mmCIF file of C-alpha atoms and ligand atoms in Angstrom:
data_model
loop_
_atom_site.group_PDB
_atom_site.id
_atom_site.type_symbol
_atom_site.label_atom_id
_atom_site.label_comp_id
_atom_site.label_asym_id
_atom_site.label_seq_id
_atom_site.Cartn_x
_atom_site.Cartn_y
_atom_site.Cartn_z
ATOM 1 C CA MET A 7 -67.315 -3.651 63.239
ATOM 2 C CA TYR A 8 -68.069 -7.348 63.119
ATOM 3 C CA ASN A 9 -71.065 -9.367 62.001
ATOM 4 C CA SER A 10 -72.809 -11.916 64.175
ATOM 5 C CA LYS A 11 -73.598 -15.480 63.188
ATOM 6 C CA ILE A 12 -75.429 -18.460 64.647
ATOM 7 C CA ILE A 13 -72.851 -21.111 65.579
ATOM 8 C CA GLY A 14 -74.987 -23.566 67.552
ATOM 9 C CA LEU A 15 -78.642 -24.585 67.807
ATOM 10 C CA GLY A 16 -80.689 -26.838 70.076
ATOM 11 C CA HIS A 17 -84.257 -27.605 71.008
ATOM 12 C CA TYR A 18 -86.214 -29.409 73.680
ATOM 13 C CA VAL A 19 -89.880 -30.381 73.732
ATOM 14 C CA PRO A 20 -91.792 -32.205 76.472
ATOM 15 C CA GLU A 21 -92.427 -35.903 75.817
ATOM 16 C CA ASN A 22 -96.205 -35.748 76.165
ATOM 17 C CA VAL A 23 -97.873 -35.638 72.726
ATOM 18 C CA VAL A 24 -101.406 -34.205 72.551
ATOM 19 C CA THR A 25 -103.212 -35.069 69.329
ATOM 20 C CA ASN A 26 -106.251 -33.312 67.904
ATOM 21 C CA ASP A 27 -108.290 -36.360 68.874
ATOM 22 C CA ASP A 28 -107.084 -35.967 72.466
ATOM 23 C CA LEU A 29 -108.400 -32.393 72.438
ATOM 24 C CA SER A 30 -111.746 -33.466 71.023
ATOM 25 C CA LYS A 31 -112.240 -35.556 74.179
ATOM 26 C CA VAL A 32 -112.236 -32.440 76.391
ATOM 27 C CA MET A 33 -113.805 -29.819 74.112
ATOM 28 C CA GLU A 34 -116.019 -29.591 71.039
ATOM 29 C CA THR A 35 -113.465 -29.700 68.271
ATOM 30 C CA ASN A 36 -112.218 -32.211 65.742
ATOM 31 C CA ASP A 37 -109.107 -33.234 63.855
ATOM 32 C CA ALA A 38 -110.477 -32.138 60.462
ATOM 33 C CA TRP A 39 -111.304 -28.584 61.637
ATOM 34 C CA ILE A 40 -107.913 -28.080 63.254
ATOM 35 C CA GLN A 41 -105.940 -29.512 60.316
ATOM 36 C CA GLU A 42 -107.933 -27.555 57.762
ATOM 37 C CA ARG A 43 -107.691 -24.176 59.554
ATOM 38 C CA MET A 44 -104.157 -24.349 60.898
ATOM 39 C CA GLY A 45 -102.394 -27.485 59.685
ATOM 40 C CA ILE A 46 -101.684 -28.787 63.182
ATOM 41 C CA LYS A 47 -101.771 -32.540 63.859
ATOM 42 C CA GLU A 48 -100.345 -32.618 67.360
ATOM 43 C CA ARG A 49 -98.524 -30.533 69.921
ATOM 44 C CA ARG A 50 -96.592 -31.152 73.153
ATOM 45 C CA HIS A 51 -97.943 -30.287 76.596
ATOM 46 C CA VAL A 52 -96.028 -30.572 79.842
ATOM 47 C CA VAL A 53 -97.526 -32.913 82.419
ATOM 48 C CA LYS A 54 -97.890 -32.105 86.074
ATOM 49 C CA GLY A 55 -94.887 -33.459 87.930
ATOM 50 C CA ASP A 56 -92.659 -33.962 84.866
ATOM 51 C CA GLY A 57 -90.314 -31.233 86.111
ATOM 52 C CA ASN A 58 -90.582 -29.093 82.999
ATOM 53 C CA THR A 59 -90.752 -25.332 83.392
ATOM 54 C CA THR A 60 -90.148 -22.627 80.813
ATOM 55 C CA THR A 61 -86.661 -22.229 82.274
ATOM 56 C CA THR A 62 -85.745 -25.928 82.526
ATOM 57 C CA MET A 63 -86.814 -26.515 78.922
ATOM 58 C CA GLY A 64 -84.824 -23.456 77.843
ATOM 59 C CA VAL A 65 -81.794 -24.748 79.741
ATOM 60 C CA GLU A 66 -82.017 -28.158 78.028
ATOM 61 C CA ALA A 67 -82.195 -26.478 74.607
ATOM 62 C CA ALA A 68 -79.327 -24.174 75.596
ATOM 63 C CA LYS A 69 -77.073 -27.073 76.634
ATOM 64 C CA ILE A 70 -77.491 -28.655 73.202
ATOM 65 C CA ALA A 71 -76.913 -25.330 71.419
ATOM 66 C CA ILE A 72 -73.741 -24.712 73.435
ATOM 67 C CA GLU A 73 -72.457 -28.214 72.696
ATOM 68 C CA ASN A 74 -73.187 -27.819 68.978
ATOM 69 C CA ALA A 75 -71.453 -24.452 69.012
ATOM 70 C CA GLY A 76 -68.319 -26.190 70.277
ATOM 71 C CA ILE A 77 -67.751 -23.650 73.015
ATOM 72 C CA ASP A 78 -67.674 -23.890 76.795
ATOM 73 C CA LYS A 79 -70.557 -22.429 78.781
ATOM 74 C CA ASP A 80 -68.055 -20.094 80.409
ATOM 75 C CA ASP A 81 -67.314 -18.590 76.977
ATOM 76 C CA ILE A 82 -70.832 -17.115 76.929
ATOM 77 C CA ASP A 83 -70.823 -13.372 77.574
ATOM 78 C CA PHE A 84 -74.538 -12.603 77.737
ATOM 79 C CA ILE A 85 -77.949 -14.311 77.884
ATOM 80 C CA ILE A 86 -81.183 -13.220 76.202
ATOM 81 C CA PHE A 87 -84.399 -15.085 77.020
ATOM 82 C CA ALA A 88 -87.627 -14.576 75.070
ATOM 83 C CA THR A 89 -90.911 -15.839 76.521
ATOM 84 C CA LEU A 90 -94.475 -14.847 77.360
ATOM 85 C CA SER A 91 -94.753 -17.629 79.936
ATOM 86 C CA PRO A 92 -91.978 -17.039 82.491
ATOM 87 C CA ASP A 93 -91.613 -19.275 85.552
ATOM 88 C CA TYR A 94 -92.024 -16.239 87.781
ATOM 89 C CA TYR A 95 -93.704 -12.921 87.112
ATOM 90 C CA PHE A 96 -90.309 -11.603 88.219
ATOM 91 C CA PRO A 97 -87.390 -12.188 87.982
ATOM 92 C CA GLY A 98 -87.440 -13.298 84.363
ATOM 93 C CA PRO A 99 -85.939 -16.609 83.225
ATOM 94 C CA GLY A 100 -82.702 -15.081 81.878
ATOM 95 C CA VAL A 101 -81.135 -15.063 85.345
ATOM 96 C CA LEU A 102 -82.468 -18.563 86.041
ATOM 97 C CA VAL A 103 -80.597 -19.832 82.983
ATOM 98 C CA GLN A 104 -77.436 -18.154 84.293
ATOM 99 C CA ARG A 105 -77.996 -19.947 87.610
ATOM 100 C CA ASP A 106 -78.974 -23.345 86.211
ATOM 101 C CA LEU A 107 -76.152 -23.488 83.671
ATOM 102 C CA GLY A 108 -73.741 -22.474 86.424
ATOM 103 C CA ILE A 109 -72.328 -19.639 84.362
ATOM 104 C CA LYS A 110 -70.354 -16.815 85.942
ATOM 105 C CA THR A 111 -72.185 -13.549 86.694
ATOM 106 C CA ILE A 112 -72.726 -12.363 83.115
ATOM 107 C CA GLY A 113 -75.658 -10.127 82.150
ATOM 108 C CA ALA A 114 -79.070 -11.616 81.406
ATOM 109 C CA LEU A 115 -81.948 -9.922 79.626
ATOM 110 C CA ASP A 116 -85.591 -10.927 79.136
ATOM 111 C CA VAL A 117 -87.509 -10.110 75.976
ATOM 112 C CA ARG A 118 -91.311 -9.711 76.167
ATOM 113 C CA ASN A 119 -92.254 -9.750 72.512
ATOM 114 C CA GLN A 120 -94.318 -12.922 72.270
ATOM 115 C CA CYS A 121 -94.184 -14.518 68.791
ATOM 116 C CA SER A 122 -91.562 -12.018 67.604
ATOM 117 C CA GLY A 123 -89.471 -12.492 70.739
ATOM 118 C CA PHE A 124 -86.819 -14.710 69.204
ATOM 119 C CA VAL A 125 -86.202 -12.450 66.202
ATOM 120 C CA TYR A 126 -86.012 -9.438 68.535
ATOM 121 C CA ALA A 127 -83.469 -11.415 70.601
ATOM 122 C CA VAL A 128 -81.421 -12.139 67.469
ATOM 123 C CA SER A 129 -81.473 -8.424 66.688
ATOM 124 C CA ILE A 130 -80.309 -7.424 70.172
ATOM 125 C CA ALA A 131 -77.547 -10.036 70.172
ATOM 126 C CA ASP A 132 -76.503 -8.926 66.694
ATOM 127 C CA GLN A 133 -76.041 -5.332 67.838
ATOM 128 C CA TYR A 134 -73.984 -6.281 70.897
ATOM 129 C CA ILE A 135 -71.761 -8.528 68.800
ATOM 130 C CA LYS A 136 -71.432 -6.008 65.938
ATOM 131 C CA SER A 137 -70.303 -3.305 68.336
ATOM 132 C CA GLY A 138 -67.692 -5.629 69.852
ATOM 133 C CA MET A 139 -69.236 -5.459 73.331
ATOM 134 C CA TYR A 140 -69.836 -9.224 73.513
ATOM 135 C CA LYS A 141 -68.469 -12.163 71.546
ATOM 136 C CA ASN A 142 -70.757 -15.113 72.372
ATOM 137 C CA ILE A 143 -74.427 -14.656 73.259
ATOM 138 C CA LEU A 144 -76.897 -17.367 74.248
ATOM 139 C CA ILE A 145 -80.451 -16.693 73.070
ATOM 140 C CA VAL A 146 -83.359 -18.815 74.211
ATOM 141 C CA GLY A 147 -87.042 -18.941 73.297
ATOM 142 C CA SER A 148 -89.190 -21.136 75.531
ATOM 143 C CA GLU A 149 -92.891 -21.409 76.321
ATOM 144 C CA ILE A 150 -95.295 -23.360 78.455
ATOM 145 C CA HIS A 151 -98.675 -22.468 77.026
ATOM 146 C CA SER A 152 -100.599 -25.496 78.188
ATOM 147 C CA LYS A 153 -100.971 -24.278 81.761
ATOM 148 C CA GLY A 154 -102.591 -21.038 80.617
ATOM 149 C CA LEU A 155 -105.140 -22.375 78.140
ATOM 150 C CA ASP A 156 -108.887 -22.615 78.596
ATOM 151 C CA MET A 157 -109.346 -26.282 77.697
ATOM 152 C CA SER A 158 -113.135 -26.079 77.641
ATOM 153 C CA THR A 159 -115.135 -25.457 74.449
ATOM 154 C CA ARG A 160 -115.209 -21.765 75.425
ATOM 155 C CA GLY A 161 -111.453 -21.511 74.797
ATOM 156 C CA ARG A 162 -111.170 -23.738 71.723
ATOM 157 C CA GLY A 163 -110.407 -20.882 69.298
ATOM 158 C CA VAL A 164 -107.093 -20.370 71.141
ATOM 159 C CA SER A 165 -106.257 -23.557 73.003
ATOM 160 C CA VAL A 166 -105.965 -25.897 70.001
ATOM 161 C CA ILE A 167 -103.232 -23.753 68.431
ATOM 162 C CA PHE A 168 -100.602 -23.463 71.124
ATOM 163 C CA GLY A 169 -97.975 -25.932 72.300
ATOM 164 C CA ASP A 170 -95.024 -26.114 74.694
ATOM 165 C CA GLY A 171 -91.336 -26.267 73.838
ATOM 166 C CA ALA A 172 -87.999 -24.497 73.736
ATOM 167 C CA GLY A 173 -85.236 -23.627 71.303
ATOM 168 C CA ALA A 174 -81.879 -21.944 71.702
ATOM 169 C CA ALA A 175 -79.048 -20.538 69.643
ATOM 170 C CA VAL A 176 -75.516 -19.414 70.332
ATOM 171 C CA MET A 177 -74.550 -16.318 68.359
ATOM 172 C CA SER A 178 -70.934 -15.392 67.915
ATOM 173 C CA ARG A 179 -68.586 -12.957 66.215
ATOM 174 C CA GLU A 180 -68.047 -13.213 62.447
ATOM 175 C CA GLU A 181 -65.116 -11.288 60.979
ATOM 176 C CA ASP A 182 -66.417 -11.480 57.402
ATOM 177 C CA THR A 183 -69.157 -8.845 57.177
ATOM 178 C CA ALA A 184 -70.627 -10.471 54.065
ATOM 179 C CA LYS A 185 -71.635 -13.422 56.275
ATOM 180 C CA GLY A 186 -73.888 -13.960 59.274
ATOM 181 C CA VAL A 187 -76.755 -11.665 60.202
ATOM 182 C CA LEU A 188 -76.935 -9.095 57.393
ATOM 183 C CA SER A 189 -79.760 -7.065 58.922
ATOM 184 C CA THR A 190 -82.756 -7.207 61.253
ATOM 185 C CA HIS A 191 -86.025 -5.270 61.021
ATOM 186 C CA LEU A 192 -88.317 -4.661 63.989
ATOM 187 C CA HIS A 193 -91.834 -3.224 64.212
ATOM 188 C CA SER A 194 -94.701 -2.759 66.636
ATOM 189 C CA GLU A 195 -98.254 -1.434 66.563
ATOM 190 C CA GLY A 196 -99.508 -1.199 70.133
ATOM 191 C CA GLN A 197 -102.957 0.033 69.158
ATOM 192 C CA TYR A 198 -103.794 -3.642 68.607
ATOM 193 C CA ALA A 199 -102.429 -4.855 71.963
ATOM 194 C CA GLU A 200 -105.828 -6.161 73.048
ATOM 195 C CA GLU A 201 -106.414 -8.174 69.842
ATOM 196 C CA LEU A 202 -104.061 -10.895 71.131
ATOM 197 C CA TRP A 203 -103.364 -10.639 74.840
ATOM 198 C CA LEU A 204 -103.505 -12.038 78.292
ATOM 199 C CA ALA A 205 -104.893 -9.356 80.589
ATOM 200 C CA ALA A 206 -104.087 -10.530 84.091
ATOM 201 C CA PRO A 207 -102.036 -10.035 86.148
ATOM 202 C CA GLY A 208 -101.484 -6.398 85.403
ATOM 203 C CA MET A 209 -104.705 -5.274 83.725
ATOM 204 C CA GLY A 210 -104.852 -1.642 84.750
ATOM 205 C CA GLY A 211 -103.627 -2.492 88.217
ATOM 206 C CA ARG A 212 -105.830 -5.584 88.565
ATOM 207 C CA TRP A 213 -103.760 -8.399 90.009
ATOM 208 C CA VAL A 214 -104.052 -12.056 90.938
ATOM 209 C CA THR A 215 -105.060 -11.043 94.469
ATOM 210 C CA ASP A 216 -108.046 -9.141 93.020
ATOM 211 C CA ILE A 217 -109.064 -12.123 90.872
ATOM 212 C CA ILE A 218 -108.992 -14.442 93.893
ATOM 213 C CA GLU A 219 -110.912 -11.934 95.991
ATOM 214 C CA GLU A 220 -113.616 -11.509 93.331
ATOM 215 C CA ASN A 221 -113.843 -15.301 92.855
ATOM 216 C CA ASP A 222 -115.847 -14.774 89.653
ATOM 217 C CA PRO A 223 -116.380 -18.051 87.742
ATOM 218 C CA ASP A 224 -116.844 -16.076 84.504
ATOM 219 C CA ASP A 225 -113.530 -14.280 84.875
ATOM 220 C CA GLN A 226 -111.424 -15.203 81.829
ATOM 221 C CA SER A 227 -108.791 -12.517 82.202
ATOM 222 C CA TYR A 228 -106.084 -15.015 83.086
ATOM 223 C CA PHE A 229 -106.504 -16.834 79.758
ATOM 224 C CA GLY A 230 -105.037 -15.592 76.512
ATOM 225 C CA HIS A 231 -107.517 -14.066 74.062
ATOM 226 C CA MET A 232 -107.192 -13.650 70.344
ATOM 227 C CA ASN A 233 -109.306 -11.982 67.703
ATOM 228 C CA GLY A 234 -108.261 -14.756 65.315
ATOM 229 C CA GLN A 235 -109.450 -13.417 61.971
ATOM 230 C CA PHE A 236 -108.107 -9.913 62.648
ATOM 231 C CA VAL A 237 -104.751 -11.346 63.730
ATOM 232 C CA PHE A 238 -104.655 -13.573 60.640
ATOM 233 C CA LYS A 239 -105.321 -10.651 58.254
ATOM 234 C CA ASN A 240 -102.635 -8.506 59.860
ATOM 235 C CA ALA A 241 -100.180 -11.413 60.008
ATOM 236 C CA VAL A 242 -100.190 -12.127 56.280
ATOM 237 C CA VAL A 243 -99.645 -8.436 55.457
ATOM 238 C CA ARG A 244 -96.930 -7.813 58.038
ATOM 239 C CA PHE A 245 -95.070 -11.076 57.345
ATOM 240 C CA SER A 246 -94.869 -10.150 53.668
ATOM 241 C CA GLU A 247 -93.858 -6.545 54.348
ATOM 242 C CA VAL A 248 -91.094 -7.318 56.815
ATOM 243 C CA ILE A 249 -89.591 -10.054 54.628
ATOM 244 C CA LEU A 250 -89.527 -7.704 51.638
ATOM 245 C CA GLU A 251 -88.132 -4.894 53.789
ATOM 246 C CA GLY A 252 -85.241 -7.121 54.848
ATOM 247 C CA LEU A 253 -84.556 -8.407 51.371
ATOM 248 C CA SER A 254 -84.601 -4.998 49.737
ATOM 249 C CA ALA A 255 -82.278 -3.579 52.442
ATOM 250 C CA ASN A 256 -79.739 -6.111 51.139
ATOM 251 C CA ASN A 257 -80.555 -5.760 47.426
ATOM 252 C CA LEU A 258 -82.077 -9.235 47.414
ATOM 253 C CA LYS A 259 -85.350 -10.599 46.123
ATOM 254 C CA PRO A 260 -87.643 -13.413 47.309
ATOM 255 C CA THR A 261 -86.220 -15.900 44.789
ATOM 256 C CA ASP A 262 -82.795 -15.444 46.437
ATOM 257 C CA ILE A 263 -84.119 -17.069 49.621
ATOM 258 C CA ASP A 264 -82.676 -20.538 50.247
ATOM 259 C CA LEU A 265 -84.738 -21.117 53.362
ATOM 260 C CA LEU A 266 -87.516 -19.071 54.930
ATOM 261 C CA VAL A 267 -88.110 -20.068 58.545
ATOM 262 C CA PRO A 268 -91.308 -18.294 59.530
ATOM 263 C CA HIS A 269 -92.704 -18.177 63.037
ATOM 264 C CA GLN A 270 -95.017 -21.193 63.114
ATOM 265 C CA ALA A 271 -98.239 -19.229 63.674
ATOM 266 C CA ASN A 272 -100.520 -21.160 61.353
ATOM 267 C CA LEU A 273 -99.600 -23.356 58.379
ATOM 268 C CA ARG A 274 -102.081 -21.365 56.248
ATOM 269 C CA ILE A 275 -100.105 -18.176 56.925
ATOM 270 C CA SER A 276 -96.825 -19.839 55.872
ATOM 271 C CA GLN A 277 -98.493 -21.220 52.748
ATOM 272 C CA PHE A 278 -99.894 -17.788 51.885
ATOM 273 C CA ILE A 279 -96.389 -16.260 52.081
ATOM 274 C CA GLN A 280 -94.947 -19.149 50.090
ATOM 275 C CA ARG A 281 -97.479 -18.632 47.299
ATOM 276 C CA LYS A 282 -97.092 -14.859 47.338
ATOM 277 C CA PHE A 283 -93.314 -15.058 46.941
ATOM 278 C CA GLU A 284 -93.528 -18.055 44.579
ATOM 279 C CA LEU A 285 -91.266 -20.158 46.783
ATOM 280 C CA SER A 286 -90.954 -23.934 46.466
ATOM 281 C CA ASP A 287 -91.672 -26.355 49.322
ATOM 282 C CA ASP A 288 -87.908 -26.676 49.815
ATOM 283 C CA GLN A 289 -87.601 -22.934 50.413
ATOM 284 C CA VAL A 290 -90.016 -22.749 53.366
ATOM 285 C CA PHE A 291 -89.614 -24.730 56.580
ATOM 286 C CA ASN A 292 -92.707 -25.766 58.552
ATOM 287 C CA ASN A 293 -93.043 -28.013 61.573
ATOM 288 C CA ILE A 294 -96.224 -26.598 63.108
ATOM 289 C CA MET A 295 -97.858 -29.952 62.256
ATOM 290 C CA LYS A 296 -95.876 -31.553 65.099
ATOM 291 C CA TYR A 297 -95.634 -28.804 67.688
ATOM 292 C CA GLY A 298 -98.427 -26.286 67.147
ATOM 293 C CA ASN A 299 -97.597 -22.648 67.714
ATOM 294 C CA THR A 300 -94.896 -22.348 70.381
ATOM 295 C CA THR A 301 -94.610 -18.549 70.210
ATOM 296 C CA ALA A 302 -91.047 -17.416 71.073
ATOM 297 C CA ALA A 303 -89.799 -21.005 70.793
ATOM 298 C CA SER A 304 -91.154 -21.712 67.327
ATOM 299 C CA ILE A 305 -88.362 -20.205 65.229
ATOM 300 C CA PRO A 306 -85.448 -21.700 67.204
ATOM 301 C CA ILE A 307 -87.150 -25.122 67.242
ATOM 302 C CA ALA A 308 -87.770 -24.899 63.481
ATOM 303 C CA LEU A 309 -84.278 -23.590 62.786
ATOM 304 C CA THR A 310 -82.736 -26.418 64.809
ATOM 305 C CA GLU A 311 -84.733 -29.066 62.951
ATOM 306 C CA ALA A 312 -83.997 -27.503 59.556
ATOM 307 C CA TRP A 313 -80.300 -27.470 60.409
ATOM 308 C CA GLN A 314 -80.377 -31.063 61.737
ATOM 309 C CA GLU A 315 -82.132 -32.200 58.548
ATOM 310 C CA GLY A 316 -79.353 -30.668 56.459
ATOM 311 C CA LYS A 317 -81.618 -28.011 54.968
ATOM 312 C CA ILE A 318 -79.223 -25.183 55.823
ATOM 313 C CA LYS A 319 -75.790 -25.101 54.187
ATOM 314 C CA GLU A 320 -72.951 -22.641 54.456
ATOM 315 C CA GLY A 321 -73.579 -19.655 52.192
ATOM 316 C CA ASP A 322 -77.372 -20.115 52.175
ATOM 317 C CA LEU A 323 -79.649 -17.115 52.501
ATOM 318 C CA VAL A 324 -81.838 -17.867 55.524
ATOM 319 C CA VAL A 325 -84.708 -15.545 56.387
ATOM 320 C CA LEU A 326 -86.450 -15.500 59.773
ATOM 321 C CA ALA A 327 -89.779 -13.705 60.076
ATOM 322 C CA ALA A 328 -92.339 -13.401 62.836
ATOM 323 C CA PHE A 329 -95.593 -11.690 63.710
ATOM 324 C CA GLY A 330 -97.658 -11.784 66.870
ATOM 325 C CA SER A 331 -99.067 -10.194 69.980
ATOM 326 C CA GLY A 332 -98.320 -6.517 70.446
ATOM 327 C CA PHE A 333 -98.725 -6.419 67.548
ATOM 328 C CA THR A 334 -95.028 -6.914 66.930
ATOM 329 C CA TRP A 335 -93.315 -8.239 63.844
ATOM 330 C CA ALA A 336 -89.721 -8.675 62.728
ATOM 331 C CA SER A 337 -87.329 -10.271 60.263
ATOM 332 C CA ALA A 338 -83.678 -11.285 60.164
ATOM 333 C CA ILE A 339 -81.735 -11.780 56.943
ATOM 334 C CA ILE A 340 -78.870 -14.215 57.448
ATOM 335 C CA ARG A 341 -76.087 -15.378 55.123
ATOM 336 C CA TRP A 342 -75.284 -18.717 56.775
HETATM 337 O O1 LIG B 429 -98.797 -16.675 66.727
HETATM 338 C C1 LIG B 429 -99.496 -15.477 66.955
HETATM 339 C C2 LIG B 429 -100.253 -15.104 65.784
HETATM 340 N N1 LIG B 429 -101.456 -15.894 65.703
HETATM 341 C C3 LIG B 429 -101.941 -16.179 64.520
HETATM 342 O O2 LIG B 429 -101.344 -15.853 63.547
HETATM 343 C C4 LIG B 429 -103.295 -16.870 64.434
HETATM 344 C C5 LIG B 429 -104.149 -16.135 63.441
HETATM 345 N N2 LIG B 429 -105.499 -16.629 63.362
HETATM 346 C C6 LIG B 429 -105.816 -17.816 62.843
HETATM 347 O O3 LIG B 429 -104.937 -18.546 62.442
HETATM 348 C C7 LIG B 429 -107.271 -18.177 62.690
HETATM 349 O O4 LIG B 429 -108.082 -17.079 63.022
HETATM 350 C C8 LIG B 429 -107.684 -19.396 63.551
HETATM 351 C C9 LIG B 429 -107.070 -20.640 62.946
HETATM 352 C C10 LIG B 429 -107.235 -19.222 64.976
HETATM 353 C C11 LIG B 429 -109.205 -19.578 63.577
HETATM 354 O O5 LIG B 429 -109.704 -19.742 62.276
HETATM 355 P P1 LIG B 429 -110.926 -18.859 61.772
HETATM 356 O O6 LIG B 429 -111.235 -19.271 60.429
HETATM 357 O O7 LIG B 429 -110.568 -17.426 62.012
HETATM 358 O O8 LIG B 429 -112.088 -19.328 62.743
HETATM 359 P P2 LIG B 429 -113.065 -18.446 63.632
HETATM 360 O O9 LIG B 429 -112.440 -18.087 64.926
HETATM 361 O O10 LIG B 429 -113.671 -17.361 62.818
HETATM 362 O O11 LIG B 429 -114.194 -19.519 63.923
HETATM 363 C C12 LIG B 429 -114.995 -20.082 62.847
HETATM 364 C C13 LIG B 429 -115.940 -21.087 63.467
HETATM 365 C C14 LIG B 429 -116.752 -20.540 64.620
HETATM 366 O O12 LIG B 429 -118.032 -21.132 64.566
HETATM 367 P P3 LIG B 429 -119.286 -20.338 63.959
HETATM 368 O O13 LIG B 429 -119.415 -19.093 64.770
HETATM 369 O O14 LIG B 429 -118.916 -20.071 62.519
HETATM 370 O O15 LIG B 429 -120.401 -21.313 64.134
HETATM 371 C C15 LIG B 429 -116.003 -21.020 65.834
HETATM 372 O O16 LIG B 429 -116.850 -21.135 66.968
HETATM 373 O O17 LIG B 429 -115.205 -22.197 63.996
HETATM 374 C C16 LIG B 429 -115.542 -22.373 65.383
HETATM 375 N N3 LIG B 429 -114.336 -22.818 66.087
HETATM 376 C C17 LIG B 429 -114.008 -24.107 66.203
HETATM 377 N N4 LIG B 429 -114.573 -25.245 65.766
HETATM 378 C C18 LIG B 429 -113.970 -26.405 66.040
HETATM 379 C C19 LIG B 429 -113.403 -22.067 66.701
HETATM 380 N N5 LIG B 429 -112.443 -22.847 67.215
HETATM 381 C C20 LIG B 429 -112.790 -24.121 66.931
HETATM 382 C C21 LIG B 429 -112.218 -25.373 67.192
HETATM 383 N N6 LIG B 429 -112.830 -26.483 66.738
HETATM 384 N N7 LIG B 429 -111.056 -25.496 67.868
#
């Protein structure tokens, strides 16, 4: 048995910055409301013709992660790609990364776990590496939300939150089992699937062809929908639970955390967890102010920035935690 560890990180975000004031020009919203409720100042949106897709952004992040890992792309044994906004309905972006990086015909897997997707990917990679099946695994989280948002006032409860971007990590074998990923913890509660979802295509057999045929101007099934307050209440409970579950599995307590990198769902959620566990500002990393909520990309983007800013040192206890659509939630306890 081995452990797995993160040996390289990278991120990529589109150049185009969309401020809260920009949004208030196309819908009834304002900077104060957005900052007060979710702590977001700006986010990135791709622009038509800029060449960015979920896959291309993931590939850019992956190239940086591979370079930082100090390995060759041909040393990668497996690819895991987490997204809710794939380039194609099928095939998923995992194989497109294999193609675009020009890697030999290794396996590629797509994870459909929305905000928890990256932590689920870490867990899968961890198991493959622990068992000895693979040595180096590339994991990517990438999202283009901006093309699937209702940018009218009707959609403002959802559209102001989400942003575009990508992050990636290379995970590798660690011989010392006191280091690296100590444990991962995964959960789901499908009874709340429709509290945060995008129905079409696929809603009970209703497909894009049906939507076009019906040509109903009130049809909103191809936009994401969220019961915001219900999601918020569940998020704070599940975030806390899954962090504690991970810590107690390793005989650790919240004060042992050197850096908590939560999924950037809403700054108020991160602050709630921080207060609950009595963590200092230095113990919790947030960058939602700059990027909004980038779903599967949020943790790898945050982790990359935390690492670049020197906030993660060897031996640190780093905790990843996420909650989102499904509902799904997860944590990873890492001794860096
Ligand atoms: O990453 C996946 C997990 N997602 C989350 O964790 C998000 C969880 N949910 C939330 O963070 C919060 O529910 C939101 C920040 C999304 C919304 O905050 P809220 O306090 O739940 O607001 P609300 O939806 O209850 O809306 C309150 C009011 C409404 O007006 P009335 O009915 O009180 O007159 C909304 O119409 O705010 C209005 N509103 C807005 N006003 C200005 C909704 N969106 C906006 C907006 N700008 N963008």
